[in-house]
Each structure stands twice: as structure tokens, then as C-alpha cells.
CSV table of C-alpha atoms in Angstrom, one decimal:
chain,number,residue,atom,x,y,z
A,19,UNK,CA,-19.5,6.4,-27.1
A,20,UNK,CA,-17.1,5.7,-24.3
A,21,UNK,CA,-19.0,2.5,-23.2
A,22,UNK,CA,-18.8,1.1,-26.8
A,23,UNK,CA,-15.1,1.8,-26.9
A,24,UNK,CA,-14.6,0.2,-23.6
A,25,UNK,CA,-16.5,-2.9,-24.6
A,26,UNK,CA,-14.6,-3.2,-27.9
A,27,UNK,CA,-11.3,-2.9,-26.1
A,28,UNK,CA,-12.3,-5.5,-23.5
A,29,UNK,CA,-13.4,-7.9,-26.3
A,30,UNK,CA,-10.1,-7.5,-28.1
A,31,UNK,CA,-8.1,-8.0,-24.9
A,32,UNK,CA,-10.1,-11.1,-24.1
A,33,UNK,CA,-9.6,-12.5,-27.6
A,34,UNK,CA,-5.8,-11.8,-27.4
A,35,UNK,CA,-5.3,-13.2,-23.9
A,36,UNK,CA,-7.5,-16.3,-24.5
A,37,UNK,CA,-5.2,-17.3,-27.4
A,38,UNK,CA,-2.3,-17.6,-24.9
A,39,UNK,CA,-1.7,-20.4,-22.4
A,40,UNK,CA,-1.3,-18.2,-19.4
A,41,UNK,CA,-2.4,-14.7,-18.2
A,42,UNK,CA,-0.9,-13.5,-14.9
A,43,UNK,CA,-2.4,-10.8,-12.6
A,44,UNK,CA,-0.9,-9.4,-9.4
A,45,UNK,CA,-3.8,-10.3,-7.0
A,46,UNK,CA,-6.5,-12.9,-6.6
A,47,UNK,CA,-9.1,-10.0,-6.7
A,48,UNK,CA,-7.9,-9.1,-10.2
A,49,UNK,CA,-7.9,-12.8,-11.3
A,50,UNK,CA,-11.5,-13.1,-10.1
A,51,UNK,CA,-12.5,-9.9,-12.0
A,52,UNK,CA,-10.9,-11.2,-15.2
A,53,UNK,CA,-12.6,-14.6,-14.8
A,54,UNK,CA,-15.9,-12.8,-14.5
A,55,UNK,CA,-15.1,-11.1,-17.8
A,56,UNK,CA,-14.5,-14.5,-19.4
A,57,UNK,CA,-10.8,-14.5,-19.5
A,58,UNK,CA,-9.2,-18.0,-19.3
A,59,UNK,CA,-5.9,-19.5,-18.3
A,60,UNK,CA,-5.5,-17.1,-15.3
A,61,UNK,CA,-3.1,-17.3,-12.4
A,62,UNK,CA,-1.7,-15.0,-9.7
A,63,UNK,CA,1.8,-13.6,-10.0
A,64,UNK,CA,2.3,-12.0,-6.6
A,65,UNK,CA,4.5,-9.1,-5.9
A,66,UNK,CA,7.5,-9.6,-3.6
A,67,UNK,CA,9.0,-7.3,-1.0
A,68,UNK,CA,12.6,-7.0,0.0
A,69,UNK,CA,12.4,-7.8,3.7
A,70,UNK,CA,16.2,-7.4,4.1
A,71,UNK,CA,16.0,-3.8,3.0
A,72,UNK,CA,12.7,-3.0,4.6
A,73,UNK,CA,13.2,-3.9,8.2
A,74,UNK,CA,12.0,-2.5,11.6
A,75,UNK,CA,15.6,-2.6,12.6
A,76,UNK,CA,16.3,0.5,10.3
A,77,UNK,CA,14.3,2.7,12.8
A,78,UNK,CA,16.3,5.9,13.5
A,79,UNK,CA,16.0,8.0,16.6
A,80,UNK,CA,18.1,10.7,14.9
A,81,UNK,CA,15.7,10.8,11.9
A,82,UNK,CA,12.7,11.0,14.2
A,83,UNK,CA,14.3,13.8,16.2
A,84,UNK,CA,14.8,15.7,12.9
A,85,UNK,CA,11.0,15.5,12.4
A,86,UNK,CA,10.5,17.0,15.9
A,87,UNK,CA,9.2,13.7,17.2
A,88,UNK,CA,9.9,12.5,20.7
A,89,UNK,CA,10.2,8.8,21.3
A,90,UNK,CA,6.6,8.5,22.3
A,91,UNK,CA,5.1,10.9,19.7
A,92,UNK,CA,3.1,9.1,17.0
A,93,UNK,CA,4.5,9.6,13.5
A,94,UNK,CA,2.1,9.1,10.6
A,95,UNK,CA,3.9,8.4,7.3
A,96,UNK,CA,2.9,8.6,3.6
A,97,UNK,CA,5.1,7.3,0.8
A,98,UNK,CA,4.2,7.9,-2.8
A,99,UNK,CA,3.6,10.5,-5.4
A,100,UNK,CA,2.2,13.7,-4.1
A,101,UNK,CA,-0.6,14.0,-6.6
A,102,UNK,CA,-4.4,14.1,-6.7
A,103,UNK,CA,-4.7,10.6,-8.2
A,104,UNK,CA,-3.2,9.2,-4.9
A,105,UNK,CA,-6.3,10.4,-3.0
A,106,UNK,CA,-3.8,12.4,-0.8
A,107,UNK,CA,-6.6,14.7,0.5
A,108,UNK,CA,-8.2,11.8,2.4
A,109,UNK,CA,-4.9,10.8,4.0
A,110,UNK,CA,-4.3,14.5,5.0
A,111,UNK,CA,-7.8,14.8,6.5
A,112,UNK,CA,-7.3,11.5,8.3
A,113,UNK,CA,-4.1,12.8,9.9
A,114,UNK,CA,-5.7,16.1,10.9
A,115,UNK,CA,-8.4,14.2,12.7
A,116,UNK,CA,-5.8,12.1,14.4
A,117,UNK,CA,-3.9,15.2,15.4
A,118,UNK,CA,-7.0,16.6,17.0
A,119,UNK,CA,-6.8,13.5,19.3
A,120,UNK,CA,-3.0,13.5,19.6
A,121,UNK,CA,-1.6,17.0,19.3
A,122,UNK,CA,2.0,15.9,19.3
A,123,UNK,CA,1.4,13.6,16.2
A,124,UNK,CA,3.7,14.3,13.2
A,125,UNK,CA,3.0,13.7,9.5
A,126,UNK,CA,5.9,12.8,7.2
A,127,UNK,CA,5.4,12.7,3.5
A,128,UNK,CA,8.0,10.8,1.4
A,129,UNK,CA,7.8,11.6,-2.3
A,130,UNK,CA,7.3,14.4,-4.7
A,131,UNK,CA,4.7,15.6,-7.2
A,132,UNK,CA,2.5,18.4,-8.4
A,133,UNK,CA,0.5,18.6,-5.1
A,134,UNK,CA,3.6,19.3,-3.0
A,135,UNK,CA,3.7,23.1,-3.3
A,136,UNK,CA,0.0,23.7,-2.5
A,137,UNK,CA,0.2,21.2,0.3
A,138,UNK,CA,3.3,22.8,1.8
A,139,UNK,CA,1.6,26.2,1.8
A,140,UNK,CA,-1.5,24.8,3.5
A,141,UNK,CA,0.4,22.7,6.0
A,142,UNK,CA,3.9,24.0,6.6
A,143,UNK,CA,4.0,22.0,9.8
A,144,UNK,CA,4.2,18.7,7.9
A,145,UNK,CA,7.6,17.3,7.1
A,146,UNK,CA,8.3,16.9,3.4
A,147,UNK,CA,11.1,14.4,2.9
A,148,UNK,CA,11.2,14.4,-0.9
A,149,UNK,CA,12.2,11.4,-2.9
A,150,UNK,CA,14.1,8.7,-1.0
A,151,UNK,CA,15.5,5.5,-2.2
A,152,UNK,CA,17.3,2.4,-0.8
A,153,UNK,CA,18.6,2.6,2.7
A,154,UNK,CA,17.2,6.2,3.2
A,155,UNK,CA,13.8,5.1,2.2
A,156,UNK,CA,14.0,2.0,4.5
A,157,UNK,CA,15.0,4.2,7.4
A,158,UNK,CA,12.1,6.6,6.7
A,159,UNK,CA,9.6,3.7,6.7
A,160,UNK,CA,10.9,2.1,9.9
A,161,UNK,CA,11.0,5.4,11.7
A,162,UNK,CA,7.3,6.0,11.4
A,163,UNK,CA,4.5,4.3,13.4
A,164,UNK,CA,1.3,4.6,11.4
A,165,UNK,CA,1.1,4.3,7.6
A,166,UNK,CA,-1.7,6.3,6.0
A,167,UNK,CA,-2.4,5.3,2.4
A,168,UNK,CA,-5.8,6.2,0.9
A,169,UNK,CA,-5.1,5.6,-2.8
A,170,UNK,CA,-7.9,3.9,-4.8
A,171,UNK,CA,-6.1,3.6,-8.1
A,172,UNK,CA,-3.4,1.0,-7.5
A,173,UNK,CA,-2.8,-2.1,-9.5
A,174,UNK,CA,-1.1,-3.5,-6.5
A,175,UNK,CA,0.4,-0.9,-4.1
A,176,UNK,CA,3.9,-2.0,-3.3
A,177,UNK,CA,4.2,0.7,-0.6
A,178,UNK,CA,1.7,-1.2,1.6
A,179,UNK,CA,3.8,-4.3,1.8
A,180,UNK,CA,7.0,-2.2,2.2
A,181,UNK,CA,5.4,-0.5,5.2
A,182,UNK,CA,4.3,-3.8,6.6
A,183,UNK,CA,7.8,-5.2,6.2
A,184,UNK,CA,9.1,-2.1,8.0
A,185,UNK,CA,6.9,-2.7,11.0
A,186,UNK,CA,4.3,0.0,10.5
A,187,UNK,CA,0.6,-0.2,11.3
A,188,UNK,CA,-1.0,0.4,7.9
A,189,UNK,CA,-4.4,1.9,7.2
A,190,UNK,CA,-5.4,1.5,3.6
A,191,UNK,CA,-8.5,0.6,1.5
A,192,UNK,CA,-9.5,-3.0,1.2
A,193,UNK,CA,-8.4,-3.9,-2.4
A,194,UNK,CA,-5.2,-4.7,-4.2
A,195,UNK,CA,-2.2,-5.4,-1.9
A,196,UNK,CA,-4.4,-4.7,1.2
A,197,UNK,CA,-7.1,-7.2,0.1
A,198,UNK,CA,-4.3,-9.7,-0.5
A,199,UNK,CA,-2.3,-9.4,2.7
A,200,UNK,CA,-4.0,-7.3,5.4
A,201,UNK,CA,-6.3,-8.9,7.9
A,202,UNK,CA,-8.3,-6.1,9.5
A,203,UNK,CA,-7.3,-5.4,13.1
A,204,UNK,CA,-4.7,-8.1,13.1
A,205,UNK,CA,-1.8,-7.0,10.9
A,206,UNK,CA,-3.1,-3.7,9.8
A,207,UNK,CA,-6.4,-2.0,9.1
A,208,UNK,CA,-8.5,-2.4,5.9
A,209,UNK,CA,-11.2,0.2,5.2
A,210,UNK,CA,-14.2,-0.4,2.9
A,211,UNK,CA,-13.0,0.5,-0.6
A,212,UNK,CA,-13.4,4.2,-1.6
A,213,UNK,CA,-15.5,5.2,1.4
A,214,UNK,CA,-13.9,8.2,3.1
A,215,UNK,CA,-16.0,7.7,6.3
A,216,UNK,CA,-14.8,4.1,6.5
A,217,UNK,CA,-11.2,5.2,6.1
A,218,UNK,CA,-11.5,7.8,8.8
A,219,UNK,CA,-13.2,5.2,11.1
A,220,UNK,CA,-10.3,2.8,10.5
A,221,UNK,CA,-7.7,5.5,11.5
A,222,UNK,CA,-9.8,6.3,14.6
A,223,UNK,CA,-9.9,2.6,15.4
A,224,UNK,CA,-6.2,2.3,15.0
A,225,UNK,CA,-5.6,5.2,17.3
A,226,UNK,CA,-8.0,3.8,19.9
A,227,UNK,CA,-6.2,0.5,19.8
A,228,UNK,CA,-2.7,2.0,19.8
A,229,UNK,CA,-1.7,-0.1,22.8
A,230,UNK,CA,-1.8,-3.0,20.3
A,231,UNK,CA,0.5,-1.4,17.7
A,232,UNK,CA,3.6,-3.4,18.6
A,233,UNK,CA,1.5,-6.6,18.2
A,234,UNK,CA,0.0,-5.5,14.9
A,235,UNK,CA,3.3,-4.3,13.6
A,236,UNK,CA,5.0,-7.6,14.5
A,237,UNK,CA,2.1,-9.5,12.7
A,238,UNK,CA,2.6,-7.3,9.6
A,239,UNK,CA,6.3,-8.1,9.5
A,240,UNK,CA,5.6,-11.8,9.9
A,241,UNK,CA,3.2,-11.6,7.0
A,242,UNK,CA,5.8,-10.2,4.6
A,243,UNK,CA,8.5,-12.8,5.5
A,244,UNK,CA,6.5,-15.1,3.2
A,245,UNK,CA,6.5,-12.6,0.3
A,246,UNK,CA,10.2,-12.9,-0.7
A,247,UNK,CA,11.0,-12.4,-4.4
A,248,UNK,CA,12.6,-15.9,-4.4
A,249,UNK,CA,9.2,-17.4,-3.5
A,250,UNK,CA,7.5,-15.2,-6.2
A,251,UNK,CA,10.0,-16.4,-8.9
A,252,UNK,CA,9.6,-20.1,-7.8
A,253,UNK,CA,5.8,-19.7,-8.2
A,254,UNK,CA,6.2,-18.0,-11.6
A,255,UNK,CA,8.5,-20.8,-12.8
A,256,UNK,CA,6.0,-23.5,-11.7
A,257,UNK,CA,3.1,-21.7,-13.5
A,258,UNK,CA,5.1,-21.4,-16.7
A,259,UNK,CA,6.1,-25.0,-16.6
A,260,UNK,CA,2.5,-26.1,-16.0
A,261,UNK,CA,1.2,-23.9,-18.9
A,262,UNK,CA,3.8,-25.1,-21.3
A,263,UNK,CA,3.9,-28.7,-20.2
A,264,UNK,CA,7.6,-28.6,-19.5
A,265,UNK,CA,8.6,-31.0,-16.7
A,266,UNK,CA,11.4,-29.9,-14.4
């Protein structure tokens, strides 16, 4: 059955990886899970974020005006594939609950995917920005206020650290990138993994504490300044040297 196939696959992967000197995973959480499954020679290879590209300074009043958002109107942002596997329905419901409390709130979705057409029919009032890259993507991030990301299927979740670098208040589930970098209520909000009620409660808490958003956003930005790709590469080089016995 499926369980037998899963066990056989895990056994093969463990045999394969344990013959190597080093196995890298993107988070401490994943390293711990692999260690519990008797994998050896484990280390974290973190994911970096481009804090030059993703910067609160890219905030655009013109872009916000195009979304119909006045300077004080809260803008919730989603960045990612518009698809069921991203748990998009939870993010949408969280926004609708927020809008009930803040009628002038706007929801901007950056990305594309099979759920877009049905979502646009159900909620034509949302702003669908489509795919954005580079400077355009950075401006979209920085022009939001609250980042709603409810996915439960990420290996890491680069969009969380990109949003943090851009000075957004993030609300996401407590695993992957969030487990690694978000301290609940200090530099973002981390909801109990895969619990919709907990996610909605975190969004509610964020709204209740909106006077602290500048403080939380600044803390998020500070967190990401230690996550440069140069630092990631230096750690990777050190791990490889240690594993191979090569002295610098």
C-alpha cells in the first residue's frame, strides 16, 4: 500500500544520504525531522533574501492609489501562485474578516494560477496584479501593509522573508521560513500550523495591534538584514570544508 511505498522510499533515501558526508536542509525544523528519521551528517543551508531589491523604500503612493487605497487605508497583500495548494481560501477568508472590521481595507494578489478566474468572479473588488518580477515586485511588496500567507505546503517560503525585508507585517503559519525567522508578535505573527482558527485569530490580533505595525515592520526588516546571500554562501563554504576536511 501507500504506507509500505513511503517506508521503502524513506529507507532508500536514508541509505543514500547516509553514504554522503553532508546533507543540507533549508530549516532547522527540517533538520530535526530528518534526524528523527535517522539521517546523519545534517546541517542547515539557509535561504537568503535580497535586501537591496526588497526594501521598504520602494513603497509607492502612486501604486497604492491605483489600488484605490488612501494613505491610511490598510492594504493586505498576497504573493504567490493562485492555486488551491497555497491554501488561498484561508487567506481570502482572513481578509474578509479583516474587511468586516476595516471596510476600507484592500486586498492585492500578486501572481497567477488556475484559481484566479473563479476568485475574480467571486471577488471582483480585489486587485489582481498578475505576475510581477524585479523592481515591480519589490514595489508591490513595499506598498502593502499586511502580508497574508496561509500556505501549509512550503519547503521554505521565500515570500515570507521577501515580505519581511519589504517592511510588511506578516501573518503566516508557524513552520518553514516562519518558524525559522518570525517571533510571534515581535517581527510578525506566527499561527499554529494548519489551524484555520489560529490563523484567523492571528490576523485579528494583528489588526488589534495595528498601532504597533511600524515597530513590527521595522523589526522584520532588521531580521532580514542578517539573511544576505553572502552570509548563506559563507556558511555553505564552511560546512563543505568541514565535511571534506579541507582547510582554508
